[in-house]
Short mmCIF file of C-alpha atoms in Angstrom, two decimals:
data_model
loop_
_atom_site.label_atom_id
_atom_site.label_comp_id
_atom_site.label_asym_id
_atom_site.label_seq_id
_atom_site.Cartn_x
_atom_site.Cartn_y
_atom_site.Cartn_z
CA MET A 1 16.73 35.47 68.25
CA THR A 2 19.42 36.22 66.03
CA ASP A 3 22.69 34.34 64.65
CA ALA A 4 24.77 36.80 63.20
CA MET A 5 28.64 37.19 63.87
CA ALA A 6 29.34 41.03 63.08
CA HIS A 7 32.98 42.53 63.31
CA ARG A 8 31.68 46.25 63.72
CA PRO A 9 33.49 47.79 67.16
CA THR A 10 30.82 48.67 69.77
CA ALA A 11 30.45 48.51 73.45
CA PRO A 12 29.19 45.44 74.73
CA ALA A 13 25.50 44.53 75.55
CA GLU A 14 24.79 45.78 79.06
CA ASP A 15 21.72 45.06 81.22
CA THR A 16 20.25 48.56 81.25
CA ALA A 17 17.13 47.91 79.81
CA SER A 18 13.77 47.94 81.96
CA ALA A 19 12.67 44.60 82.87
CA ALA A 20 9.92 44.96 80.13
CA GLY A 21 12.10 45.55 77.63
CA ARG A 22 14.68 43.05 78.76
CA ALA A 23 15.92 40.48 76.10
CA LEU A 24 17.47 36.73 77.01
CA TYR A 25 20.85 35.83 75.39
CA VAL A 26 20.27 31.86 74.87
CA TYR A 27 23.33 29.30 75.39
CA ALA A 28 21.31 26.26 75.10
CA LEU A 29 18.13 23.84 75.60
CA LEU A 30 18.37 21.28 78.57
CA PRO A 31 16.22 19.16 80.88
CA ASP A 32 15.15 21.15 83.82
CA GLN A 33 17.61 20.46 86.12
CA GLY A 34 17.73 22.91 89.36
CA GLY A 35 21.04 24.19 90.41
CA ALA A 36 22.34 23.24 86.31
CA ALA A 37 23.44 26.90 86.03
CA ASP A 38 24.64 27.69 89.63
CA GLY A 39 27.78 29.68 89.76
CA VAL A 40 28.17 29.40 85.87
CA THR A 41 29.45 32.97 84.28
CA GLY A 42 29.00 33.04 80.34
CA VAL A 43 29.82 36.10 77.81
CA ASP A 44 31.63 38.86 79.54
CA GLY A 45 31.17 37.19 82.82
CA ARG A 46 27.27 37.71 82.93
CA PRO A 47 26.04 35.03 85.34
CA LEU A 48 23.68 32.43 84.01
CA ARG A 49 20.38 31.32 84.94
CA LEU A 50 17.77 28.45 83.97
CA VAL A 51 14.49 29.52 82.36
CA ALA A 52 12.28 26.56 82.65
CA ALA A 53 9.11 26.04 80.53
CA PRO A 54 6.37 25.19 82.78
CA GLY A 55 5.17 21.50 82.14
CA THR A 56 7.78 20.66 79.57
CA GLY A 57 10.68 19.58 81.60
CA ILE A 58 12.92 21.76 79.12
CA ALA A 59 14.71 24.54 80.30
CA ALA A 60 16.84 27.27 78.50
CA LEU A 61 20.24 28.52 79.60
CA VAL A 62 20.26 32.42 79.68
CA HIS A 63 21.69 35.76 80.86
CA ASP A 64 19.61 38.97 80.82
CA ALA A 65 20.59 41.19 78.05
CA ASP A 66 19.25 43.95 75.98
CA PRO A 67 17.95 43.05 72.63
CA VAL A 68 21.07 44.20 70.80
CA PRO A 69 23.56 41.31 69.18
CA TYR A 70 27.20 41.36 70.41
CA GLU A 71 29.37 43.07 67.91
CA GLY A 72 33.29 44.12 67.98
CA THR A 73 36.45 43.18 66.52
CA ASP A 74 37.51 39.74 65.55
CA GLU A 75 39.63 39.08 68.94
CA GLU A 76 36.18 40.30 70.74
CA VAL A 77 34.35 37.86 68.72
CA ARG A 78 36.47 35.13 69.33
CA ARG A 79 36.73 36.00 73.76
CA ARG A 80 33.14 35.93 73.55
CA VAL A 81 32.63 32.79 71.58
CA ALA A 82 35.20 30.87 73.74
CA GLU A 83 33.30 32.07 77.28
CA GLN A 84 30.11 30.97 75.61
CA ASP A 85 31.86 27.82 74.73
CA ARG A 86 32.86 27.13 78.51
CA ALA A 87 29.28 28.05 80.02
CA VAL A 88 27.73 25.31 77.57
CA VAL A 89 30.44 22.80 78.54
CA ALA A 90 30.32 23.47 82.21
CA VAL A 91 26.83 22.94 82.49
CA TRP A 92 26.42 20.02 79.75
CA GLU A 93 28.96 18.24 82.37
CA ARG A 94 26.64 18.68 85.12
CA THR A 95 23.52 17.57 82.99
CA GLY A 96 24.51 15.02 80.16
CA ALA A 97 22.47 16.24 77.85
CA LEU A 98 22.04 19.46 76.46
CA LEU A 99 21.28 21.26 72.92
CA PRO A 100 23.84 23.92 72.41
CA MET A 101 23.14 27.45 70.10
CA THR A 102 25.29 29.18 68.36
CA PHE A 103 26.89 32.66 69.16
CA ASN A 104 24.58 35.74 69.47
CA VAL A 105 20.89 33.91 69.69
CA LEU A 106 18.75 36.46 71.69
CA VAL A 107 14.85 36.35 72.44
CA ALA A 108 13.65 39.95 72.54
CA PRO A 109 10.12 41.28 73.80
CA GLU A 110 7.58 41.34 71.73
CA ALA A 111 5.90 44.96 70.73
CA SER A 112 2.16 45.36 71.53
CA GLY A 113 -0.07 48.04 71.36
CA ALA A 114 0.91 51.77 71.98
CA ALA A 115 -0.74 51.47 75.45
CA ASP A 116 0.14 48.02 76.48
CA PRO A 117 3.56 46.94 77.89
CA PRO A 118 5.66 44.68 75.22
CA ARG A 119 5.34 40.87 76.33
CA PRO A 120 8.08 39.72 77.72
CA ALA A 121 11.16 37.73 76.26
CA GLU A 122 10.76 35.14 79.25
CA ASP A 123 7.03 34.12 78.22
CA ARG A 124 7.93 34.13 74.69
CA LEU A 125 10.98 31.65 75.05
CA CYS A 126 8.67 29.35 77.12
CA ASP A 127 5.74 29.31 74.58
CA TRP A 128 8.43 28.47 71.86
CA ILE A 129 9.70 25.52 73.96
CA ALA A 130 6.02 24.56 75.17
CA SER A 131 5.17 24.51 71.34
CA ARG A 132 7.84 22.14 70.12
CA ALA A 133 8.45 20.13 73.51
CA PRO A 134 7.94 16.69 71.86
CA GLU A 135 10.64 17.25 69.48
CA LEU A 136 12.69 18.86 71.71
CA ARG A 137 12.69 16.07 74.58
CA ALA A 138 13.11 13.34 71.98
CA GLN A 139 16.32 14.84 70.77
CA LEU A 140 17.54 15.50 74.75
CA ARG A 141 17.21 11.71 75.10
CA SER A 142 18.50 10.97 72.04
CA LEU A 143 21.92 12.55 72.88
CA ALA A 144 21.90 12.20 76.63
CA GLY A 145 25.16 10.49 77.67
CA ARG A 146 26.47 11.57 74.34
CA ALA A 147 29.38 13.57 73.26
CA GLU A 148 31.07 15.10 70.32
CA VAL A 149 34.90 14.49 69.46
CA ARG A 150 36.30 15.49 66.11
CA VAL A 151 39.11 13.62 64.52
CA GLU A 152 41.55 15.04 61.54
CA ILE A 153 43.56 12.22 60.06
CA THR A 154 46.55 13.39 57.48
CA VAL A 155 49.34 11.27 55.90
CA ASP A 156 53.07 13.26 55.67
CA ARG A 157 53.89 13.80 51.96
CA ALA A 158 57.52 13.07 52.56
CA ALA A 159 56.58 9.94 55.35
CA SER A 160 54.24 8.52 53.00
CA ALA A 161 56.79 7.96 50.10
CA GLN A 162 59.46 6.31 51.86
CA ASP A 163 58.71 2.79 50.86
CA ASP A 164 57.97 4.18 47.08
CA GLU A 165 61.23 2.91 45.34
CA GLY A 166 61.14 5.36 42.69
CA ALA A 167 61.30 8.24 44.93
CA ARG A 168 64.08 6.44 47.01
CA ALA A 169 66.04 6.24 43.80
CA LEU A 170 65.39 9.63 42.85
CA GLU A 171 66.61 11.04 46.24
CA ALA A 172 70.01 8.86 45.98
CA GLU A 173 70.45 10.58 42.51
CA MET A 174 69.99 13.90 43.67
CA ALA A 175 72.52 13.40 46.11
CA ARG A 176 75.13 12.93 43.07
CA ARG A 177 74.00 15.78 41.17
CA SER A 178 74.90 19.49 40.98
CA PRO A 179 72.73 22.01 43.41
CA GLY A 180 71.34 23.36 40.40
CA LEU A 181 70.52 20.21 38.86
CA ARG A 182 68.87 19.19 42.39
CA ARG A 183 66.57 22.15 42.60
CA LEU A 184 65.28 21.24 39.29
CA MET A 185 64.97 17.31 40.47
CA SER A 186 63.32 18.42 43.77
CA LYS A 187 60.30 19.51 41.94
CA GLN A 188 59.91 16.02 40.24
CA LEU A 189 60.77 14.24 43.97
CA GLU A 190 57.68 16.49 45.57
CA GLN A 191 55.29 15.56 42.49
CA MET A 192 56.45 11.70 43.36
CA ARG A 193 55.58 12.13 47.27
CA ARG A 194 52.22 14.16 46.33
CA GLU A 195 51.10 11.23 44.37
CA ALA A 196 52.40 8.83 46.98
CA SER A 197 50.40 10.56 49.76
CA GLU A 198 47.50 11.00 47.57
CA ARG A 199 47.28 7.22 46.88
CA LEU A 200 48.01 6.47 50.75
CA ALA A 201 45.06 8.89 52.12
CA ASP A 202 42.72 7.17 49.27
CA ALA A 203 43.29 3.96 50.23
CA LEU A 204 42.71 5.20 53.92
CA HIS A 205 40.05 6.64 53.83
CA ALA A 206 37.32 3.96 53.48
CA ASP A 207 38.75 1.72 56.32
CA VAL A 208 39.03 4.78 58.67
CA ARG A 209 35.63 5.74 57.90
CA ARG A 210 34.61 1.75 58.78
CA ARG A 211 36.80 1.62 62.04
CA LEU A 212 35.27 4.65 63.42
CA LEU A 213 31.66 3.83 62.78
CA ALA A 214 32.10 0.53 64.61
CA VAL A 215 32.99 2.81 68.11
CA ALA A 216 30.78 5.74 67.11
CA GLU A 217 26.92 6.37 66.36
CA ASP A 218 27.49 8.75 63.89
CA LEU A 219 29.98 10.96 61.59
CA ARG A 220 29.73 13.89 59.73
CA GLU A 221 32.50 14.69 57.60
CA ARG A 222 33.93 18.42 57.94
CA SER A 223 36.05 20.43 55.95
CA ARG A 224 39.75 21.33 57.49
CA ALA A 225 40.13 25.07 58.42
CA VAL A 226 43.90 24.93 58.04
CA ARG A 227 45.51 22.72 55.64
CA ASP A 228 49.22 21.94 56.00
CA PRO A 229 51.00 21.82 52.36
CA GLY A 230 52.92 19.10 53.30
CA GLU A 231 50.27 16.56 54.39
CA ALA A 232 47.31 14.83 52.21
CA ASP A 233 43.56 14.89 53.71
CA VAL A 234 42.49 11.68 54.83
CA LEU A 235 39.64 12.55 57.16
CA SER A 236 38.31 15.37 58.97
CA ALA A 237 34.92 14.30 60.73
CA ALA A 238 33.01 14.93 63.86
CA LEU A 239 31.79 11.95 65.69
CA LEU A 240 29.09 11.19 67.86
CA VAL A 241 29.63 8.68 70.79
CA ARG A 242 28.52 7.56 73.99
CA THR A 243 30.86 9.18 76.69
CA SER A 244 31.26 5.70 77.91
CA ASP A 245 33.31 4.73 74.56
CA ILE A 246 35.45 7.98 73.85
CA GLU A 247 38.23 5.57 74.83
CA GLU A 248 37.52 2.89 72.37
CA VAL A 249 38.00 6.12 69.49
CA GLY A 250 40.99 6.79 71.00
CA ALA A 251 42.24 3.11 70.64
CA VAL A 252 41.04 3.01 67.11
CA LEU A 253 43.18 6.01 66.30
CA ALA A 254 46.18 4.32 68.23
CA ALA A 255 45.83 1.23 66.38
CA LEU A 256 45.87 3.23 63.00
CA GLN A 257 49.07 5.17 64.34
CA ASP A 258 50.93 1.51 64.33
CA GLU A 259 49.98 0.58 61.49
CA CYS A 260 50.44 3.59 59.42
CA PRO A 261 53.60 5.71 60.83
CA ALA A 262 52.84 8.20 57.96
CA ALA A 263 49.41 9.11 59.26
CA ARG A 264 49.06 12.29 61.27
CA ILE A 265 46.14 12.35 63.87
CA ARG A 266 44.43 14.78 65.80
CA PHE A 267 41.82 13.88 68.35
CA LEU A 268 39.89 16.68 69.64
CA GLY A 269 37.05 16.90 72.61
CA PRO A 270 35.17 15.93 74.08
CA TRP A 271 32.53 18.51 73.69
CA PRO A 272 28.43 19.28 73.74
CA PRO A 273 26.97 17.88 70.47
CA TYR A 274 27.43 20.66 68.47
CA SER A 275 27.09 19.19 64.87
CA PHE A 276 24.62 16.93 65.80
CA THR A 277 21.97 19.17 67.52
CA GLU A 278 19.21 19.79 64.89
CA LEU A 279 16.51 21.81 66.36
CA PRO A 280 12.79 22.02 64.95
CA GLU A 281 11.43 24.32 62.31
CA GLY A 282 11.11 27.98 63.76
CA THR A 283 14.09 27.33 66.25
CA PRO A 284 15.32 30.47 67.93
CA ARG A 285 18.38 30.82 66.02
CA GLU A 286 15.93 32.42 63.37
CA PRO A 287 16.59 36.26 63.25
CA SER A 288 12.65 37.39 63.19
CA ALA A 289 13.10 36.22 66.96
CA VAL A 290 15.02 39.33 68.10
CA ARG A 291 12.52 41.91 66.69
CA GLY A 292 9.16 42.68 68.70
#
């Protein structure tokens, strides 16, 4: 399998290979529940199906494909990632437990002797699942009924300085000065706001973590993809929570907003537990699995 995201324009993979040479594009591992994939489509509208590993109680959510990773423009990649996410979420909502894969995870047939047909991708995938079934079942049990939510908290630099006497005095002084002097003084004001927001952010960080961990089972900090220069970072994190406790997380964040009007809070999800899925060594995410 491969876990690569490439950006060269090319035609999408099509199901043109023979049955013997057909690969499997893998979306997730999940408890073997009949009908979990019924009517669900994935990347480029491909119909999804389950491949059950006999005797394990585990199945893989897949579509049939050529053994070639998806490539394309940034826009095409984003669209396909979004289609994959929608499919995974749809099946997760039916099953309540799922180990999601990343984009472009493929299992290819395994080449054999020149006179022999290749070993089918489905056999390779089932063998891999069977070899790690106890670990996979344990992780599925630990994540059953859990969801990932993401929390991003910042403080607005201007709002965080509203109670700073020095900043208020400087603003009042600027109102009496000429435009040229105000421009110079505005740099000083910006520095004061920056310092005030950083102090507030530092003060909030540990308290916010403590409050969130009181209702979440795990918390993993994440870097923010986009930063606003008018805000100071407090916390960006993925939380693992019981689905029944998601509203409690919202209540914690609402209380924080009431206590700290300068806070800017983004609450995202719920999703399958992407950040908390830890597949065992030899996972099908490894590039070697795409080769025969």
